[in-house]
PDB file of C-alpha atoms in Angstrom:
ATOM      1  CA  MET A   1      64.614  -9.513  38.709  1.00 58.00           C
ATOM      2  CA  ASN A   2      65.678  -9.649  35.047  1.00 77.00           C
ATOM      3  CA  SER A   3      67.758  -7.387  32.865  1.00 86.00           C
ATOM      4  CA  PHE A   4      66.137  -5.727  29.865  1.00 88.00           C
ATOM      5  CA  ASN A   5      67.206  -3.856  26.731  1.00 93.00           C
ATOM      6  CA  GLN A   6      66.447  -0.151  26.926  1.00 93.00           C
ATOM      7  CA  ASN A   7      66.596   2.075  23.825  1.00 91.00           C
ATOM      8  CA  ILE A   8      68.794   5.151  23.877  1.00 91.00           C
ATOM      9  CA  ALA A   9      67.331   7.863  21.629  1.00 82.00           C
ATOM     10  CA  LEU A  10      69.851   9.289  19.158  1.00 87.00           C
ATOM     11  CA  ASP A  11      69.733  12.468  17.135  1.00 76.00           C
ATOM     12  CA  THR A  12      70.175  10.309  14.074  1.00 71.00           C
ATOM     13  CA  ALA A  13      67.750   7.562  13.033  1.00 64.00           C
ATOM     14  CA  GLU A  14      70.422   5.790  11.057  1.00 89.00           C
ATOM     15  CA  ILE A  15      71.685   3.818  14.065  1.00 95.00           C
ATOM     16  CA  ILE A  16      69.801   1.899  16.726  1.00 96.00           C
ATOM     17  CA  LEU A  17      71.443   2.017  20.167  1.00 97.00           C
ATOM     18  CA  ASP A  18      70.181  -0.071  23.094  1.00 98.00           C
ATOM     19  CA  ILE A  19      71.577  -0.764  26.536  1.00 98.00           C
ATOM     20  CA  LYS A  20      71.087  -4.099  28.329  1.00 98.00           C
ATOM     21  CA  ARG A  21      70.306  -3.272  31.971  1.00 97.00           C
ATOM     22  CA  ASP A  22      72.221  -6.091  33.627  1.00 97.00           C
ATOM     23  CA  ASP A  23      72.699  -3.678  36.563  1.00 96.00           C
ATOM     24  CA  LEU A  24      69.093  -4.550  37.487  1.00 96.00           C
ATOM     25  CA  LEU A  25      69.692  -8.286  37.958  1.00 95.00           C
ATOM     26  CA  HIS A  26      69.988  -7.919  41.746  1.00 95.00           C
ATOM     27  CA  PRO A  27      70.031  -4.890  44.096  1.00 92.00           C
ATOM     28  CA  HIS A  28      73.464  -5.711  45.478  1.00 94.00           C
ATOM     29  CA  ILE A  29      74.924  -8.398  43.217  1.00 96.00           C
ATOM     30  CA  SER A  30      74.373  -6.595  39.983  1.00 86.00           C
ATOM     31  CA  GLY A  31      75.513  -6.949  36.438  1.00 92.00           C
ATOM     32  CA  ASN A  32      78.626  -8.947  35.617  1.00 96.00           C
ATOM     33  CA  LYS A  33      79.264  -9.700  39.300  1.00 97.00           C
ATOM     34  CA  PHE A  34      76.000 -11.628  39.427  1.00 97.00           C
ATOM     35  CA  ARG A  35      77.030 -13.506  36.286  1.00 97.00           C
ATOM     36  CA  LYS A  36      80.575 -14.237  37.481  1.00 98.00           C
ATOM     37  CA  LEU A  37      79.494 -15.473  40.885  1.00 98.00           C
ATOM     38  CA  LYS A  38      76.582 -17.643  39.789  1.00 98.00           C
ATOM     39  CA  TYR A  39      78.510 -20.853  38.994  1.00 98.00           C
ATOM     40  CA  ASN A  40      81.272 -20.207  41.489  1.00 98.00           C
ATOM     41  CA  LEU A  41      78.663 -20.223  44.278  1.00 98.00           C
ATOM     42  CA  GLU A  42      77.195 -23.460  42.921  1.00 98.00           C
ATOM     43  CA  GLN A  43      80.678 -24.990  42.862  1.00 98.00           C
ATOM     44  CA  ALA A  44      81.439 -23.839  46.391  1.00 98.00           C
ATOM     45  CA  LYS A  45      78.171 -25.440  47.611  1.00 98.00           C
ATOM     46  CA  GLN A  46      78.862 -28.704  45.783  1.00 98.00           C
ATOM     47  CA  LEU A  47      82.302 -28.901  47.369  1.00 98.00           C
ATOM     48  CA  ASN A  48      80.845 -28.186  50.797  1.00 98.00           C
ATOM     49  CA  TYR A  49      82.705 -24.960  51.419  1.00 98.00           C
ATOM     50  CA  ASN A  50      81.102 -22.549  53.872  1.00 98.00           C
ATOM     51  CA  THR A  51      83.575 -19.667  53.412  1.00 98.00           C
ATOM     52  CA  LEU A  52      84.412 -17.546  50.367  1.00 98.00           C
ATOM     53  CA  LEU A  53      87.662 -15.540  50.177  1.00 98.00           C
ATOM     54  CA  THR A  54      88.465 -12.966  47.575  1.00 98.00           C
ATOM     55  CA  PHE A  55      90.490  -9.795  46.860  1.00 98.00           C
ATOM     56  CA  GLY A  56      89.755  -6.187  46.088  1.00 96.00           C
ATOM     57  CA  GLY A  57      90.402  -2.482  46.661  1.00 94.00           C
ATOM     58  CA  ALA A  58      88.735   0.199  48.693  1.00 92.00           C
ATOM     59  CA  PHE A  59      85.762   0.693  46.386  1.00 93.00           C
ATOM     60  CA  SER A  60      85.623  -2.735  44.766  1.00 95.00           C
ATOM     61  CA  ASN A  61      82.326  -3.782  43.184  1.00 95.00           C
ATOM     62  CA  HIS A  62      83.510  -7.341  43.520  1.00 97.00           C
ATOM     63  CA  ILE A  63      84.085  -7.067  47.280  1.00 97.00           C
ATOM     64  CA  ALA A  64      80.574  -5.622  47.778  1.00 97.00           C
ATOM     65  CA  ALA A  65      79.024  -8.310  45.582  1.00 98.00           C
ATOM     66  CA  VAL A  66      80.766 -11.221  47.294  1.00 98.00           C
ATOM     67  CA  ALA A  67      79.740  -9.905  50.703  1.00 98.00           C
ATOM     68  CA  ALA A  68      76.090  -9.634  49.531  1.00 98.00           C
ATOM     69  CA  ALA A  69      76.201 -13.081  47.882  1.00 98.00           C
ATOM     70  CA  GLY A  70      77.644 -14.608  51.032  1.00 98.00           C
ATOM     71  CA  LYS A  71      74.848 -13.272  53.174  1.00 98.00           C
ATOM     72  CA  GLU A  72      72.143 -14.296  50.723  1.00 97.00           C
ATOM     73  CA  TYR A  73      73.453 -17.799  49.987  1.00 97.00           C
ATOM     74  CA  GLY A  74      74.776 -18.745  53.409  1.00 98.00           C
ATOM     75  CA  PHE A  75      78.536 -18.309  53.120  1.00 98.00           C
ATOM     76  CA  GLN A  76      80.967 -16.614  55.447  1.00 98.00           C
ATOM     77  CA  THR A  77      83.079 -14.146  53.503  1.00 98.00           C
ATOM     78  CA  ILE A  78      86.637 -12.850  53.805  1.00 98.00           C
ATOM     79  CA  GLY A  79      87.933  -9.858  51.808  1.00 98.00           C
ATOM     80  CA  VAL A  80      91.729  -9.374  51.368  1.00 98.00           C
ATOM     81  CA  ILE A  81      91.859  -5.585  50.894  1.00 98.00           C
ATOM     82  CA  ARG A  82      94.609  -3.684  49.096  1.00 97.00           C
ATOM     83  CA  GLY A  83      95.943  -0.957  51.502  1.00 96.00           C
ATOM     84  CA  ASP A  84      96.602  -1.611  55.151  1.00 94.00           C
ATOM     85  CA  GLU A  85      95.792   2.025  55.970  1.00 94.00           C
ATOM     86  CA  LEU A  86      92.146   1.234  55.229  1.00 93.00           C
ATOM     87  CA  TYR A  87      91.848  -0.725  58.502  1.00 92.00           C
ATOM     88  CA  SER A  88      90.915   2.453  60.337  1.00 93.00           C
ATOM     89  CA  GLN A  89      88.613   3.764  57.569  1.00 91.00           C
ATOM     90  CA  ILE A  90      85.921   1.113  57.361  1.00 96.00           C
ATOM     91  CA  ALA A  91      83.201   3.294  58.800  1.00 94.00           C
ATOM     92  CA  ASN A  92      83.954   6.114  56.374  1.00 94.00           C
ATOM     93  CA  ASN A  93      84.275   3.921  53.288  1.00 95.00           C
ATOM     94  CA  PRO A  94      80.856   3.177  51.640  1.00 95.00           C
ATOM     95  CA  THR A  95      81.988  -0.085  50.037  1.00 96.00           C
ATOM     96  CA  LEU A  96      83.813  -1.519  53.005  1.00 97.00           C
ATOM     97  CA  SER A  97      81.153  -0.469  55.476  1.00 97.00           C
ATOM     98  CA  PHE A  98      78.559  -2.153  53.254  1.00 97.00           C
ATOM     99  CA  ALA A  99      80.527  -5.341  53.020  1.00 98.00           C
ATOM    100  CA  PHE A 100      81.161  -5.319  56.778  1.00 98.00           C
ATOM    101  CA  SER A 101      77.442  -4.863  57.454  1.00 98.00           C
ATOM    102  CA  TYR A 102      76.806  -7.981  55.354  1.00 98.00           C
ATOM    103  CA  GLY A 103      79.177  -9.988  57.487  1.00 98.00           C
ATOM    104  CA  MET A 104      82.483  -9.826  55.574  1.00 98.00           C
ATOM    105  CA  GLN A 105      85.658 -10.078  57.559  1.00 98.00           C
ATOM    106  CA  PHE A 106      88.771  -8.314  56.320  1.00 98.00           C
ATOM    107  CA  GLU A 107      92.465  -8.957  55.879  1.00 98.00           C
ATOM    108  CA  PHE A 108      94.130  -5.648  55.170  1.00 97.00           C
ATOM    109  CA  VAL A 109      97.533  -5.872  53.483  1.00 97.00           C
ATOM    110  CA  THR A 110     100.090  -3.464  52.094  1.00 97.00           C
ATOM    111  CA  ARG A 111     100.150  -2.764  48.404  1.00 96.00           C
ATOM    112  CA  GLU A 112     103.475  -4.580  48.185  1.00 97.00           C
ATOM    113  CA  ILE A 113     102.024  -7.753  49.687  1.00 97.00           C
ATOM    114  CA  TYR A 114      98.892  -7.423  47.631  1.00 97.00           C
ATOM    115  CA  GLN A 115     100.931  -7.670  44.395  1.00 96.00           C
ATOM    116  CA  LYS A 116     101.937 -11.149  45.574  1.00 96.00           C
ATOM    117  CA  LYS A 117      98.373 -12.183  46.462  1.00 96.00           C
ATOM    118  CA  GLU A 118      98.385 -15.177  44.119  1.00 93.00           C
ATOM    119  CA  SER A 119     101.669 -16.650  45.377  1.00 97.00           C
ATOM    120  CA  THR A 120     101.684 -20.021  47.073  1.00 97.00           C
ATOM    121  CA  GLU A 121     103.251 -18.504  50.167  1.00 97.00           C
ATOM    122  CA  PHE A 122     100.525 -15.885  50.620  1.00 98.00           C
ATOM    123  CA  ILE A 123      97.681 -18.283  49.960  1.00 98.00           C
ATOM    124  CA  SER A 124      99.233 -20.664  52.511  1.00 98.00           C
ATOM    125  CA  PHE A 125      99.364 -17.816  55.055  1.00 97.00           C
ATOM    126  CA  LEU A 126      95.675 -17.111  54.444  1.00 98.00           C
ATOM    127  CA  HIS A 127      94.754 -20.742  55.011  1.00 98.00           C
ATOM    128  CA  GLN A 128      96.761 -20.800  58.249  1.00 98.00           C
ATOM    129  CA  LYS A 129      94.973 -17.729  59.494  1.00 98.00           C
ATOM    130  CA  TRP A 130      91.413 -18.224  58.156  1.00 98.00           C
ATOM    131  CA  GLY A 131      91.149 -21.965  57.670  1.00 97.00           C
ATOM    132  CA  ASP A 132      89.513 -23.651  54.688  1.00 98.00           C
ATOM    133  CA  PHE A 133      87.876 -21.422  52.022  1.00 98.00           C
ATOM    134  CA  TYR A 134      86.752 -21.291  48.417  1.00 98.00           C
ATOM    135  CA  LEU A 135      89.041 -18.925  46.596  1.00 98.00           C
ATOM    136  CA  ILE A 136      87.558 -16.436  44.104  1.00 98.00           C
ATOM    137  CA  PRO A 137      90.129 -14.380  42.184  1.00 96.00           C
ATOM    138  CA  GLU A 138      90.203 -10.580  42.158  1.00 95.00           C
ATOM    139  CA  GLY A 139      87.385  -9.400  39.915  1.00 93.00           C
ATOM    140  CA  GLY A 140      85.902 -12.847  39.903  1.00 95.00           C
ATOM    141  CA  THR A 141      87.228 -13.968  36.565  1.00 94.00           C
ATOM    142  CA  ASN A 142      87.836 -17.689  36.131  1.00 96.00           C
ATOM    143  CA  ALA A 143      86.430 -20.467  33.941  1.00 96.00           C
ATOM    144  CA  LEU A 144      83.195 -20.620  35.955  1.00 98.00           C
ATOM    145  CA  ALA A 145      82.804 -16.867  35.715  1.00 97.00           C
ATOM    146  CA  ILE A 146      83.045 -17.122  31.899  1.00 97.00           C
ATOM    147  CA  GLN A 147      80.285 -19.739  31.991  1.00 97.00           C
ATOM    148  CA  GLY A 148      78.119 -17.144  33.692  1.00 98.00           C
ATOM    149  CA  THR A 149      78.937 -14.192  31.441  1.00 98.00           C
ATOM    150  CA  GLN A 150      78.187 -16.350  28.410  1.00 97.00           C
ATOM    151  CA  GLU A 151      74.541 -16.082  29.470  1.00 97.00           C
ATOM    152  CA  ILE A 152      74.399 -12.299  29.058  1.00 98.00           C
ATOM    153  CA  LEU A 153      73.459 -12.602  25.391  1.00 97.00           C
ATOM    154  CA  THR A 154      70.255 -14.449  24.489  1.00 97.00           C
ATOM    155  CA  SER A 155      68.435 -15.292  21.297  1.00 97.00           C
ATOM    156  CA  GLU A 156      66.597 -12.017  21.659  1.00 96.00           C
ATOM    157  CA  ASP A 157      69.863 -10.213  21.049  1.00 98.00           C
ATOM    158  CA  ALA A 158      70.628 -11.939  17.767  1.00 98.00           C
ATOM    159  CA  HIS A 159      69.664  -8.915  15.639  1.00 98.00           C
ATOM    160  CA  TYR A 160      72.402  -6.664  16.953  1.00 98.00           C
ATOM    161  CA  ASP A 161      75.444  -6.073  14.814  1.00 98.00           C
ATOM    162  CA  TYR A 162      77.726  -4.864  17.592  1.00 98.00           C
ATOM    163  CA  VAL A 163      77.867  -5.727  21.291  1.00 98.00           C
ATOM    164  CA  CYS A 164      79.854  -3.328  23.474  1.00 98.00           C
ATOM    165  CA  CYS A 165      81.104  -3.693  27.042  1.00 98.00           C
ATOM    166  CA  ALA A 166      83.603  -2.301  29.481  1.00 97.00           C
ATOM    167  CA  VAL A 167      86.681  -4.435  30.162  1.00 96.00           C
ATOM    168  CA  GLY A 168      88.362  -4.836  33.529  1.00 92.00           C
ATOM    169  CA  THR A 169      89.787  -8.320  34.068  1.00 90.00           C
ATOM    170  CA  GLY A 170      88.418  -9.629  30.747  1.00 93.00           C
ATOM    171  CA  GLY A 171      85.808 -12.012  32.126  1.00 95.00           C
ATOM    172  CA  THR A 172      82.733 -10.287  30.731  1.00 96.00           C
ATOM    173  CA  ILE A 173      84.001  -9.762  27.213  1.00 97.00           C
ATOM    174  CA  SER A 174      85.313 -13.337  27.096  1.00 96.00           C
ATOM    175  CA  GLY A 175      81.831 -14.665  27.815  1.00 97.00           C
ATOM    176  CA  LEU A 176      80.321 -12.336  25.172  1.00 98.00           C
ATOM    177  CA  ILE A 177      82.864 -13.471  22.623  1.00 97.00           C
ATOM    178  CA  ARG A 178      82.078 -17.130  23.254  1.00 96.00           C
ATOM    179  CA  SER A 179      78.305 -16.602  23.028  1.00 96.00           C
ATOM    180  CA  ALA A 180      78.129 -14.062  20.276  1.00 97.00           C
ATOM    181  CA  PHE A 181      76.286 -14.852  17.098  1.00 96.00           C
ATOM    182  CA  SER A 182      78.438 -15.355  14.024  1.00 95.00           C
ATOM    183  CA  HIS A 183      77.603 -11.990  12.440  1.00 96.00           C
ATOM    184  CA  GLN A 184      78.236  -9.949  15.569  1.00 98.00           C
ATOM    185  CA  LYS A 185      81.344  -7.996  16.456  1.00 98.00           C
ATOM    186  CA  ILE A 186      82.224  -7.553  20.149  1.00 98.00           C
ATOM    187  CA  LEU A 187      83.837  -4.233  21.137  1.00 98.00           C
ATOM    188  CA  GLY A 188      85.557  -3.968  24.462  1.00 97.00           C
ATOM    189  CA  PHE A 189      86.434  -0.659  26.107  1.00 97.00           C
ATOM    190  CA  PRO A 190      89.243  -1.117  28.667  1.00 95.00           C
ATOM    191  CA  ALA A 191      88.868   0.683  31.976  1.00 92.00           C
ATOM    192  CA  LEU A 192      92.628   0.628  32.511  1.00 88.00           C
ATOM    193  CA  LYS A 193      95.659   1.200  30.309  1.00 84.00           C
ATOM    194  CA  GLY A 194      97.958  -1.603  29.236  1.00 76.00           C
ATOM    195  CA  ASP A 195      98.437  -4.214  26.527  1.00 76.00           C
ATOM    196  CA  PHE A 196      98.051  -7.221  28.813  1.00 82.00           C
ATOM    197  CA  LEU A 197      94.254  -7.515  28.382  1.00 87.00           C
ATOM    198  CA  THR A 198      94.426  -9.169  24.980  1.00 88.00           C
ATOM    199  CA  ASN A 199      96.426 -12.044  26.415  1.00 88.00           C
ATOM    200  CA  GLU A 200      94.072 -12.353  29.376  1.00 88.00           C
ATOM    201  CA  ILE A 201      91.025 -12.533  27.086  1.00 92.00           C
ATOM    202  CA  CYS A 202      92.698 -15.098  24.853  1.00 90.00           C
ATOM    203  CA  LYS A 203      93.021 -17.418  27.871  1.00 89.00           C
ATOM    204  CA  PHE A 204      89.252 -17.835  27.872  1.00 92.00           C
ATOM    205  CA  ALA A 205      88.031 -16.862  24.421  1.00 90.00           C
ATOM    206  CA  PRO A 206      89.014 -17.665  20.864  1.00 84.00           C
ATOM    207  CA  ALA A 207      90.506 -15.186  18.478  1.00 81.00           C
ATOM    208  CA  GLY A 208      87.795 -13.875  16.199  1.00 86.00           C
ATOM    209  CA  ASN A 209      85.400 -11.073  15.668  1.00 93.00           C
ATOM    210  CA  TRP A 210      86.319  -8.844  18.583  1.00 97.00           C
ATOM    211  CA  GLU A 211      88.364  -5.726  19.244  1.00 96.00           C
ATOM    212  CA  LEU A 212      89.572  -3.667  22.171  1.00 96.00           C
ATOM    213  CA  ILE A 213      88.992   0.051  21.694  1.00 96.00           C
ATOM    214  CA  SER A 214      91.540   2.073  23.640  1.00 95.00           C
ATOM    215  CA  GLY A 215      91.565   5.806  24.296  1.00 95.00           C
ATOM    216  CA  TYR A 216      88.577   6.054  26.674  1.00 96.00           C
ATOM    217  CA  GLU A 217      90.338   5.191  29.971  1.00 94.00           C
ATOM    218  CA  PHE A 218      90.165   8.802  31.196  1.00 93.00           C
ATOM    219  CA  ASP A 219      93.654   8.899  32.746  1.00 84.00           C
ATOM    220  CA  GLY A 220      93.525   5.295  33.954  1.00 83.00           C
ATOM    221  CA  TYR A 221      91.760   2.799  36.166  1.00 84.00           C
ATOM    222  CA  ALA A 222      89.512   4.269  38.856  1.00 79.00           C
ATOM    223  CA  LYS A 223      90.203   7.771  37.567  1.00 86.00           C
ATOM    224  CA  VAL A 224      87.662  10.188  36.170  1.00 90.00           C
ATOM    225  CA  THR A 225      87.668  13.673  34.764  1.00 92.00           C
ATOM    226  CA  ALA A 226      85.226  16.556  34.832  1.00 94.00           C
ATOM    227  CA  THR A 227      84.342  15.702  31.214  1.00 95.00           C
ATOM    228  CA  LEU A 228      83.323  12.159  32.149  1.00 96.00           C
ATOM    229  CA  ILE A 229      81.288  13.349  35.145  1.00 96.00           C
ATOM    230  CA  GLU A 230      79.466  15.888  32.997  1.00 96.00           C
ATOM    231  CA  PHE A 231      78.706  13.195  30.461  1.00 97.00           C
ATOM    232  CA  MET A 232      77.346  10.801  33.119  1.00 97.00           C
ATOM    233  CA  ASN A 233      75.099  13.478  34.629  1.00 96.00           C
ATOM    234  CA  ASP A 234      73.821  14.591  31.229  1.00 96.00           C
ATOM    235  CA  PHE A 235      73.259  10.976  30.106  1.00 96.00           C
ATOM    236  CA  TYR A 236      71.200  10.294  33.188  1.00 96.00           C
ATOM    237  CA  GLN A 237      69.069  13.420  32.732  1.00 95.00           C
ATOM    238  CA  LYS A 238      68.321  12.378  29.115  1.00 94.00           C
ATOM    239  CA  THR A 239      67.818   8.654  29.620  1.00 95.00           C
ATOM    240  CA  GLN A 240      67.251   7.977  33.366  1.00 95.00           C
ATOM    241  CA  VAL A 241      70.002   5.352  33.068  1.00 96.00           C
ATOM    242  CA  PRO A 242      72.610   5.690  35.848  1.00 97.00           C
ATOM    243  CA  LEU A 243      76.173   4.807  34.870  1.00 97.00           C
ATOM    244  CA  ASP A 244      79.090   3.866  37.053  1.00 96.00           C
ATOM    245  CA  PRO A 245      82.246   5.991  36.705  1.00 94.00           C
ATOM    246  CA  ILE A 246      84.811   3.203  36.549  1.00 94.00           C
ATOM    247  CA  TYR A 247      83.459   0.932  33.836  1.00 95.00           C
ATOM    248  CA  THR A 248      80.137   1.465  32.010  1.00 97.00           C
ATOM    249  CA  ALA A 249      80.318   5.288  31.769  1.00 97.00           C
ATOM    250  CA  LYS A 250      83.651   5.078  29.926  1.00 97.00           C
ATOM    251  CA  MET A 251      82.263   2.476  27.566  1.00 98.00           C
ATOM    252  CA  VAL A 252      79.099   4.454  26.810  1.00 98.00           C
ATOM    253  CA  PHE A 253      81.161   7.635  26.300  1.00 98.00           C
ATOM    254  CA  GLY A 254      83.327   5.706  23.858  1.00 98.00           C
ATOM    255  CA  VAL A 255      80.398   4.292  21.906  1.00 97.00           C
ATOM    256  CA  MET A 256      78.764   7.707  21.598  1.00 96.00           C
ATOM    257  CA  ASP A 257      82.037   9.220  20.482  1.00 96.00           C
ATOM    258  CA  LEU A 258      82.531   6.542  17.851  1.00 97.00           C
ATOM    259  CA  ILE A 259      79.003   7.120  16.585  1.00 96.00           C
ATOM    260  CA  SER A 260      79.744  10.825  16.196  1.00 94.00           C
ATOM    261  CA  LYS A 261      82.942   9.991  14.278  1.00 94.00           C
ATOM    262  CA  GLY A 262      81.190   7.633  11.825  1.00 94.00           C
ATOM    263  CA  TYR A 263      82.771   4.426  13.067  1.00 95.00           C
ATOM    264  CA  PHE A 264      79.511   2.464  12.655  1.00 96.00           C
ATOM    265  CA  GLU A 265      77.883   1.948   9.314  1.00 95.00           C
ATOM    266  CA  LYS A 266      74.449   3.331   8.466  1.00 93.00           C
ATOM    267  CA  GLY A 267      71.709   1.171   9.906  1.00 94.00           C
ATOM    268  CA  ALA A 268      73.938  -0.495  12.497  1.00 97.00           C
ATOM    269  CA  GLN A 269      72.219  -1.949  15.568  1.00 97.00           C
ATOM    270  CA  ILE A 270      74.358  -1.660  18.706  1.00 98.00           C
ATOM    271  CA  LEU A 271      73.855  -3.210  22.131  1.00 98.00           C
ATOM    272  CA  MET A 272      75.788  -1.814  25.135  1.00 98.00           C
ATOM    273  CA  ILE A 273      76.056  -4.013  28.237  1.00 98.00           C
ATOM    274  CA  HIS A 274      75.489  -2.242  31.599  1.00 98.00           C
ATOM    275  CA  THR A 275      77.677  -4.275  33.920  1.00 97.00           C
ATOM    276  CA  GLY A 276      76.507  -2.620  37.179  1.00 96.00           C
ATOM    277  CA  GLY A 277      78.922  -1.128  39.713  1.00 94.00           C
ATOM    278  CA  LEU A 278      76.661   1.689  40.861  1.00 95.00           C
ATOM    279  CA  GLN A 279      77.593   1.148  44.454  1.00 94.00           C
ATOM    280  CA  GLY A 280      80.985   2.763  43.689  1.00 92.00           C
ATOM    281  CA  ILE A 281      79.392   6.152  43.040  1.00 94.00           C
ATOM    282  CA  HIS A 282      79.223   7.064  46.698  1.00 93.00           C
ATOM    283  CA  GLY A 283      82.916   6.403  47.253  1.00 92.00           C
ATOM    284  CA  MET A 284      83.839   8.216  44.051  1.00 94.00           C
ATOM    285  CA  ASN A 285      81.896  11.287  45.161  1.00 94.00           C
ATOM    286  CA  GLN A 286      83.969  11.351  48.321  1.00 93.00           C
ATOM    287  CA  VAL A 287      87.096  11.481  46.192  1.00 91.00           C
ATOM    288  CA  LEU A 288      85.650  14.111  43.865  1.00 94.00           C
ATOM    289  CA  LEU A 289      84.623  16.253  46.843  1.00 94.00           C
ATOM    290  CA  GLN A 290      88.197  16.192  48.127  1.00 92.00           C
ATOM    291  CA  LYS A 291      89.503  17.132  44.723  1.00 92.00           C
ATOM    292  CA  LYS A 292      86.908  19.900  44.369  1.00 92.00           C
ATOM    293  CA  LEU A 293      85.564  18.354  41.178  1.00 91.00           C
ATOM    294  CA  PRO A 294      81.871  18.215  40.122  1.00 93.00           C
ATOM    295  CA  LEU A 295      79.904  15.435  41.826  1.00 95.00           C
ATOM    296  CA  ILE A 296      78.039  12.600  40.136  1.00 96.00           C
ATOM    297  CA  THR A 297      74.408  13.491  40.567  1.00 92.00           C
ATOM    298  CA  THR A 298      72.999  10.177  39.342  1.00 79.00           C
ATOM    299  CA  HIS A 299      70.289   8.980  41.728  1.00 65.00           C
ATOM    300  CA  VAL A 300      70.961   5.392  42.852  1.00 53.00           C
TER     301      VAL A 300
END
């Protein structure tokens, strides 16, 4: 299955707005997760690893994608999960129950330990317990992941003036920056607050024609508001494009808001990247139900 560029009708004809449906690359390894894992899986095979180990939270798109990739490509998978209380909640957690059904084994750790997940001592402990494994970082971002995300843009996308994406760990925008055409500007919309992202991106991508647009985090990472939910539901009704609440919805909201404020010049052609993550909607709706907030009605 391939991604494709879908036009988003605007009230004004002065701007062309399209969305690249990378969420359709694979039913369970969608969007940027497919891109980030592509060359990591090839490397793991070449080095004769049969086990993948990675990290994530309760509703992690990355955890779900690694579990699905492991099953499809013949790897055992281990997920180091942030929050030891989740051990007893697997059956009631859509993401973890999915990953478990695809064969992933779990190592649940406290949030304090999780903060030290990259330490030599903790990695040594994991090897002692689980044996040999191919290590994939949280979110999947490494040099091989950037190689994959560089393939998002193709020659068919050369006519766009702006390319917009959500930013989590910086892997997707780094690939876009490296593969962008010389006239294009890359706009990243962080899903979490903080100034550290610029340094993370600069590890993989050169300084140049890109910018991080803050102010659309909606109270922070993995948090949503009634305003964002209303936007997602309305956007789906108008376009039949489902958005995820953690990443792409915030980016699309930001782009639409910038258009309304005159950020883009007349005649601008804008491409938004749909990075997937729709599996997280089920878990988010559980949270919203508990908080008595409106539910995401997107059909996925």
